[in-house]
Tab-separated table of C-alpha atoms and ligand atoms in Angstrom:
chain	number	residue	atom	x	y	z
E	1	MET	CA	80.157	102.190	106.027
E	2	ALA	CA	83.175	101.439	104.528
E	3	ALA	CA	85.257	104.805	107.013
E	4	HIS	CA	83.764	102.067	109.603
E	5	ARG	CA	85.946	98.706	108.232
E	6	LEU	CA	88.966	100.736	108.594
E	7	ARG	CA	90.821	99.950	111.702
E	8	PRO	CA	92.963	102.703	111.694
E	9	CYS	CA	97.208	101.543	111.848
E	10	VAL	CA	96.183	98.029	111.710
E	11	GLY	CA	97.255	95.045	109.308
E	12	ARG	CA	99.646	95.055	106.498
E	13	LEU	CA	102.355	97.268	108.780
E	14	PHE	CA	106.303	96.289	107.740
E	15	GLY	CA	104.629	93.321	105.354
E	16	MET	CA	103.991	91.748	108.822
E	17	GLY	CA	102.081	88.414	109.175
E	18	PRO	CA	98.572	88.331	109.943
E	19	GLU	CA	99.430	86.843	113.234
E	20	LEU	CA	100.927	90.244	114.021
E	21	GLY	CA	98.533	92.556	111.648
E	22	SER	CA	95.643	91.662	112.820
E	23	GLY	CA	94.080	91.439	116.541
E	24	ARG	CA	94.319	94.172	119.684
E	25	ARG	CA	97.475	93.741	120.755
E	26	ALA	CA	98.659	94.572	117.080
E	27	TYR	CA	95.545	97.404	116.915
E	28	SER	CA	97.642	99.262	120.078
E	29	ALA	CA	100.963	98.130	119.475
E	30	PHE	CA	102.286	100.887	117.131
E	31	GLN	CA	99.473	104.088	118.163
E	32	ALA	CA	102.106	105.107	121.353
E	33	PHE	CA	105.491	106.310	120.306
E	34	THR	CA	107.200	104.838	123.186
E	35	GLU	CA	106.406	101.581	121.085
E	36	VAL	CA	107.386	103.236	118.165
E	37	LEU	CA	110.498	104.065	119.534
E	38	ARG	CA	111.508	100.837	119.970
E	39	LEU	CA	111.395	99.348	116.640
E	40	PRO	CA	114.326	98.749	114.306
E	41	SER	CA	115.658	102.499	112.744
E	42	LYS	CA	114.509	101.173	109.516
E	43	GLN	CA	111.151	100.807	110.498
E	44	LEU	CA	110.875	103.526	112.471
E	45	THR	CA	111.629	104.549	109.912
E	46	LYS	CA	109.017	103.706	107.525
E	47	LEU	CA	106.494	104.978	110.186
E	48	VAL	CA	107.810	107.774	111.244
E	49	PHE	CA	109.533	109.491	108.159
E	50	PRO	CA	107.909	107.536	105.014
E	51	LEU	CA	108.969	110.129	102.581
E	52	GLN	CA	112.174	109.880	103.854
E	53	GLU	CA	112.412	105.923	102.951
E	54	LEU	CA	111.043	106.303	99.969
E	55	HIS	CA	113.765	108.633	99.064
E	56	GLY	CA	115.859	105.927	100.267
E	57	HIS	CA	114.494	104.075	96.902
E	58	PHE	CA	116.313	106.631	94.381
E	59	VAL	CA	118.725	105.458	92.485
E	60	PRO	CA	121.914	106.775	94.586
E	61	GLY	CA	123.128	110.607	93.295
E	62	SER	CA	119.769	110.351	90.952
E	63	ARG	CA	118.819	113.723	93.126
E	64	PRO	CA	114.949	113.726	93.193
E	65	ASP	CA	113.910	116.956	94.358
E	66	LEU	CA	112.010	116.109	97.356
E	67	HIS	CA	111.559	118.485	100.154
E	68	LEU	CA	112.796	115.803	103.428
E	69	ASN	CA	113.510	117.873	106.331
E	70	ILE	CA	111.564	121.156	106.199
E	71	PHE	CA	109.687	119.986	109.056
E	72	HIS	CA	111.874	117.604	110.570
E	73	PRO	CA	111.429	117.250	113.939
E	74	SER	CA	113.606	115.083	116.698
E	75	LEU	CA	112.332	111.809	118.357
E	76	GLU	CA	111.943	113.638	121.369
E	77	ASP	CA	109.175	116.853	119.913
E	78	ILE	CA	107.471	114.173	118.142
E	79	ALA	CA	106.889	111.884	121.866
E	80	ARG	CA	105.828	115.543	123.221
E	81	ALA	CA	103.416	116.120	120.245
E	82	GLU	CA	101.494	113.354	121.216
E	83	SER	CA	100.572	114.291	124.301
E	84	PHE	CA	98.362	116.698	122.937
E	85	PHE	CA	96.158	113.917	121.203
E	86	THR	CA	96.294	112.039	124.029
E	87	ALA	CA	92.466	111.979	125.715
E	88	SER	CA	92.669	112.609	129.582
E	89	ALA	CA	90.775	114.318	131.929
E	90	ARG	CA	92.664	117.119	131.392
E	91	ASN	CA	92.558	117.011	128.031
E	92	ARG	CA	89.393	116.560	126.975
E	93	ILE	CA	89.566	115.655	122.767
E	94	GLU	CA	86.035	115.204	121.995
E	95	TYR	CA	83.601	115.788	118.729
E	96	LEU	CA	82.032	119.557	119.199
E	97	THR	CA	79.883	120.214	116.565
E	98	SER	CA	78.870	120.899	113.306
E	99	ALA	CA	77.632	123.245	110.929
E	100	VAL	CA	76.379	123.436	107.814
E	101	ARG	CA	76.940	127.734	106.944
E	102	LEU	CA	79.845	129.527	108.780
E	103	ASP	CA	77.515	131.351	110.704
E	104	HIS	CA	76.518	128.690	112.588
E	105	ALA	CA	79.986	127.385	113.354
E	106	PRO	CA	81.641	127.660	117.166
E	107	ASP	CA	82.769	130.957	118.026
E	108	LEU	CA	86.334	129.697	118.989
E	109	ARG	CA	89.310	131.562	120.244
E	110	ARG	CA	91.736	128.172	120.057
E	111	PRO	CA	93.244	127.817	116.695
E	112	GLU	CA	92.167	125.899	113.946
E	113	VAL	CA	93.242	123.323	111.499
E	114	CYS	CA	91.253	122.072	108.305
E	115	PHE	CA	91.046	118.936	106.652
E	116	ILE	CA	89.488	119.490	102.761
E	117	GLY	CA	89.665	116.913	100.017
E	118	ARG	CA	88.182	114.670	97.393
E	119	SER	CA	85.035	112.262	98.377
E	120	ASN	CA	86.155	108.798	99.416
E	121	VAL	CA	89.799	110.221	99.810
E	122	GLY	CA	90.402	109.563	103.245
E	123	LYS	CA	89.462	112.728	105.105
E	124	SER	CA	87.505	110.891	107.342
E	125	SER	CA	89.851	108.276	108.361
E	126	LEU	CA	92.798	110.086	108.706
E	127	ILE	CA	91.115	111.804	111.410
E	128	LYS	CA	90.533	108.611	113.279
E	129	ALA	CA	93.850	107.691	112.778
E	130	LEU	CA	95.059	110.704	114.235
E	131	PHE	CA	92.837	110.406	117.072
E	132	SER	CA	93.685	106.367	117.542
E	133	LEU	CA	94.806	107.792	121.635
E	134	ALA	CA	91.612	109.403	121.874
E	135	PRO	CA	89.284	106.028	121.341
E	136	GLU	CA	86.157	107.804	122.469
E	137	VAL	CA	86.126	110.439	119.967
E	138	GLU	CA	83.244	109.833	117.743
E	139	VAL	CA	84.487	110.884	113.978
E	140	ARG	CA	81.508	111.955	112.373
E	141	VAL	CA	81.104	110.172	109.222
E	142	SER	CA	77.887	109.998	106.613
E	143	LYS	CA	76.388	106.737	106.137
E	144	LYS	CA	76.995	107.341	102.461
E	145	PRO	CA	80.587	107.595	101.311
E	146	GLY	CA	81.143	110.895	99.986
E	147	HIS	CA	77.921	112.617	101.680
E	148	THR	CA	79.390	114.960	104.422
E	149	LYS	CA	77.298	117.344	104.325
E	150	LYS	CA	78.014	119.179	107.514
E	151	ILE	CA	81.195	121.270	108.082
E	152	ASN	CA	82.213	119.148	111.890
E	153	PHE	CA	84.570	120.100	114.798
E	154	TYR	CA	86.294	118.448	116.466
E	155	LYS	CA	88.013	119.758	119.734
E	156	VAL	CA	91.681	119.073	120.884
E	157	GLY	CA	91.525	119.713	125.108
E	158	LYS	CA	92.624	123.749	125.262
E	159	HIS	CA	94.943	123.667	122.216
E	160	PHE	CA	92.946	123.649	118.927
E	161	THR	CA	90.528	122.819	116.788
E	162	LEU	CA	90.314	120.090	113.897
E	163	VAL	CA	87.896	120.351	110.713
E	164	ASP	CA	86.764	117.556	109.113
E	165	MET	CA	85.084	119.610	105.626
E	166	PRO	CA	82.101	118.555	103.280
E	167	GLY	CA	84.484	116.343	100.110
E	168	TYR	CA	84.381	117.713	96.586
E	169	GLY	CA	83.318	116.045	93.486
E	170	TYR	CA	81.575	113.124	93.041
E	171	ARG	CA	78.481	113.884	94.820
E	172	ALA	CA	79.093	117.009	96.336
E	173	PRO	CA	76.918	119.056	98.248
E	174	GLU	CA	75.517	121.222	95.669
E	175	ASP	CA	76.286	123.936	98.605
E	176	PHE	CA	79.391	123.219	99.022
E	177	VAL	CA	81.446	126.324	97.460
E	178	ASP	CA	79.265	128.204	99.829
E	179	MET	CA	80.092	126.305	102.855
E	180	VAL	CA	83.515	125.335	101.837
E	181	GLU	CA	84.391	128.940	100.038
E	182	THR	CA	83.017	131.155	102.988
E	183	TYR	CA	84.477	129.272	105.864
E	184	LEU	CA	88.662	128.976	103.917
E	185	LYS	CA	87.846	132.594	103.381
E	186	GLU	CA	86.354	134.000	106.741
E	187	ARG	CA	86.904	131.500	109.165
E	188	LYS	CA	89.654	133.836	111.516
E	189	ASN	CA	91.409	131.384	113.806
E	190	LEU	CA	91.999	128.827	110.792
E	191	MET	CA	95.222	128.089	111.249
E	192	ARG	CA	96.182	125.963	108.077
E	193	THR	CA	94.089	123.973	105.810
E	194	PHE	CA	95.633	120.286	104.946
E	195	LEU	CA	94.440	118.835	101.403
E	196	LEU	CA	94.181	115.737	100.902
E	197	VAL	CA	95.035	114.192	97.987
E	198	ASP	CA	94.485	110.149	97.000
E	199	SER	CA	97.808	109.317	96.217
E	200	VAL	CA	97.176	106.232	94.672
E	201	VAL	CA	95.681	108.501	91.211
E	202	GLY	CA	97.826	111.934	92.225
E	203	ILE	CA	96.199	115.644	92.033
E	204	GLN	CA	92.636	114.668	90.317
E	205	LYS	CA	90.883	117.413	87.783
E	206	ALA	CA	88.643	117.913	91.274
E	207	ASP	CA	91.510	118.328	93.484
E	208	ASN	CA	92.043	121.705	91.711
E	209	ILE	CA	88.768	123.527	92.920
E	210	ALA	CA	90.658	123.093	96.389
E	211	ILE	CA	93.817	123.844	95.167
E	212	GLU	CA	92.587	126.744	93.162
E	213	MET	CA	89.857	128.044	96.565
E	214	CYS	CA	93.096	127.965	98.406
E	215	GLU	CA	95.716	129.848	96.480
E	216	GLU	CA	93.169	132.918	95.528
E	217	PHE	CA	92.734	133.243	99.367
E	218	ALA	CA	96.256	132.868	99.823
E	219	LEU	CA	96.163	130.149	102.471
E	220	PRO	CA	98.719	128.260	103.944
E	221	TYR	CA	97.953	125.232	103.187
E	222	VAL	CA	99.581	121.633	102.837
E	223	MET	CA	99.204	118.187	100.709
E	224	VAL	CA	98.136	115.374	102.405
E	225	LEU	CA	99.063	111.979	100.355
E	226	THR	CA	96.275	109.709	101.322
E	227	LYS	CA	96.292	105.593	101.252
E	228	ILE	CA	100.408	105.043	100.245
E	229	ASP	CA	99.497	101.118	102.210
E	230	LYS	CA	97.796	100.864	98.492
E	231	SER	CA	100.759	101.337	96.007
E	232	SER	CA	103.782	99.931	95.153
E	233	LYS	CA	107.066	101.879	95.590
E	234	GLY	CA	107.220	102.311	92.308
E	235	HIS	CA	103.997	103.419	91.662
E	236	LEU	CA	103.897	105.597	94.807
E	237	LEU	CA	107.120	106.810	93.902
E	238	LYS	CA	105.864	107.964	90.640
E	239	GLN	CA	103.295	109.900	91.678
E	240	VAL	CA	105.096	111.654	94.707
E	241	LEU	CA	107.346	113.024	92.334
E	242	GLN	CA	105.205	114.171	90.648
E	243	ILE	CA	103.460	115.976	92.838
E	244	GLN	CA	106.339	117.241	94.501
E	245	LYS	CA	106.393	119.109	91.023
E	246	PHE	CA	103.494	120.246	90.446
E	247	VAL	CA	103.505	122.333	94.880
E	248	ASP	CA	107.013	123.575	93.532
E	249	THR	CA	106.006	124.625	89.698
E	250	LYS	CA	102.254	125.431	89.976
E	251	THR	CA	101.702	127.156	93.083
E	252	GLN	CA	102.431	130.010	95.796
E	253	GLY	CA	100.657	128.953	99.281
E	254	CYS	CA	101.647	125.187	99.809
E	255	PHE	CA	104.114	124.044	102.337
E	256	PRO	CA	106.334	122.459	99.848
E	257	GLN	CA	107.115	119.300	101.667
E	258	LEU	CA	104.879	116.894	101.250
E	259	PHE	CA	103.243	114.275	103.314
E	260	PRO	CA	102.633	111.254	102.808
E	261	VAL	CA	100.104	108.981	105.233
E	262	SER	CA	98.382	106.044	105.804
E	263	ALA	CA	95.335	105.753	107.813
E	264	MET	CA	95.756	101.991	107.727
E	265	THR	CA	99.409	101.104	108.727
E	266	CYS	CA	99.407	104.649	110.708
E	267	SER	CA	102.757	106.087	108.204
E	268	GLY	CA	103.399	109.233	108.290
E	269	ILE	CA	100.412	110.461	111.345
E	270	HIS	CA	103.702	110.464	114.393
E	271	LEU	CA	104.951	112.993	112.563
E	272	LEU	CA	101.242	114.737	110.896
E	273	ARG	CA	100.408	115.413	114.889
E	274	CYS	CA	103.897	117.241	115.547
E	275	PHE	CA	103.462	119.279	112.378
E	276	ILE	CA	100.059	120.374	114.258
E	277	ALA	CA	100.530	120.933	117.883
E	278	ASP	CA	103.919	122.662	116.003
E	279	ILE	CA	102.172	125.148	113.600
E	280	THR	CA	99.484	125.835	116.338
E	281	GLY	CA	101.475	127.384	118.412
E	282	ASN	CA	101.686	124.734	120.948
E	283	LEU	CA	104.833	122.661	120.683
E	284	LYS	CA	107.870	125.065	119.300
E	285	THR	CA	109.280	122.271	118.090
E	286	THR	CA	112.944	123.109	116.550
E	287	GLY	CA	111.655	120.696	113.592
E	288	PHE	CA	111.536	124.070	111.197
E	289	GLN	CA	114.358	124.567	108.987
E	290	PHE	CA	111.971	127.971	108.078
E	291	SER	CA	108.441	128.351	108.481
X	1	LIG	N1	94.149	100.812	102.348
X	1	LIG	C1	93.689	102.443	102.793
X	1	LIG	N2	91.805	102.738	102.954
X	1	LIG	C2	91.531	103.916	102.809
X	1	LIG	C3	92.967	105.226	103.893
X	1	LIG	N3	92.094	105.852	104.291
X	1	LIG	C4	90.613	105.256	103.864
X	1	LIG	N4	91.105	104.194	103.036
X	1	LIG	C5	88.952	104.255	102.328
X	1	LIG	O1	88.809	104.449	101.702
X	1	LIG	C6	87.767	105.549	101.836
X	1	LIG	C7	86.560	106.458	101.953
X	1	LIG	O2	87.406	106.680	103.064
X	1	LIG	P1	86.660	108.148	103.873
X	1	LIG	O3	87.684	108.180	105.229
X	1	LIG	O4	85.853	108.013	104.238
X	1	LIG	O5	87.156	109.432	103.130
X	1	LIG	P2	85.723	110.495	103.177
X	1	LIG	O6	84.776	110.977	102.674
X	1	LIG	O7	87.525	111.507	102.458
X	1	LIG	O8	85.945	111.098	104.424
X	1	LIG	C8	87.739	103.774	102.760
X	1	LIG	O9	86.813	102.527	102.023
X	1	LIG	C9	88.532	103.681	103.520
X	1	LIG	O10	88.527	102.410	103.946
X	1	LIG	C10	94.253	104.220	104.143
X	1	LIG	O11	94.985	105.240	104.534
X	1	LIG	N5	94.456	103.133	103.114
X	2	LIG	MG1	84.206	111.595	105.197
């Protein structure tokens, strides 16, 4: 299936030639933050802080309203966060179980974060990219794209659980509302919902289902913009500004800072790992100006 074809964080990185962008060495090269730290600063910013890099492309003095520094951890904090996502005998990262209804969900004391979004927005690919330091984890993808009908739970050591929700929109399972709505409304250990929006097309009608749910249940949620490698810089800038405006003017519970990512180039993945480790209470970064 399509998601299998996408090897996270490979290729097109920094516009590399094919000899660098493919092959095993390149595949592993930027997974580990120690390698990232060796990059020249411009490339490091592009990989680790994609929003900041985009911001640098605005005409000086135009003051676009992007929030860049609400969560802005140090490189040391990002490196620390990585340990939570690195599988070892003492930090087991694994697929736990699937559920079709909340009463089938594991009763967990650990904090939980979940990922929701339209079918094909890139949920499974993002989860794979987040888990690229734990390559044994089997990220469940449905045989046909957009057909994830179950809520999938992944255990990240003793620290937190990451939850992949069924996609909505095109061919969404009929009982989607039952499943997702009940989960969002009633899951006691849910710390944050990550709402994925495709950066190529921006917020679509179907995305409003999830946005309205999060707003209605007063959930704290975060907008993650996927597939940022696919657009030209100009197109991406336009979309990001539009989405930022939407968040600023139309939402209450949405975290004001956007998280652009690419599962393909690994852009934004290290920062997102750090944010997850932080909001689940594991990291205690100095990255928040306020929370
Ligand atoms: N170029 C690019 N393609 C992506 C990215 N993330 C996902 N895709 C592709 O988008 C399609 C849907 O991805 P998938 O993760 O299965 O979406 P899901 O239905 O939300 O789980 C697949 O063909 C992926 O290869 C990305 O960051 N960049
Ligand atoms: Mg999926």
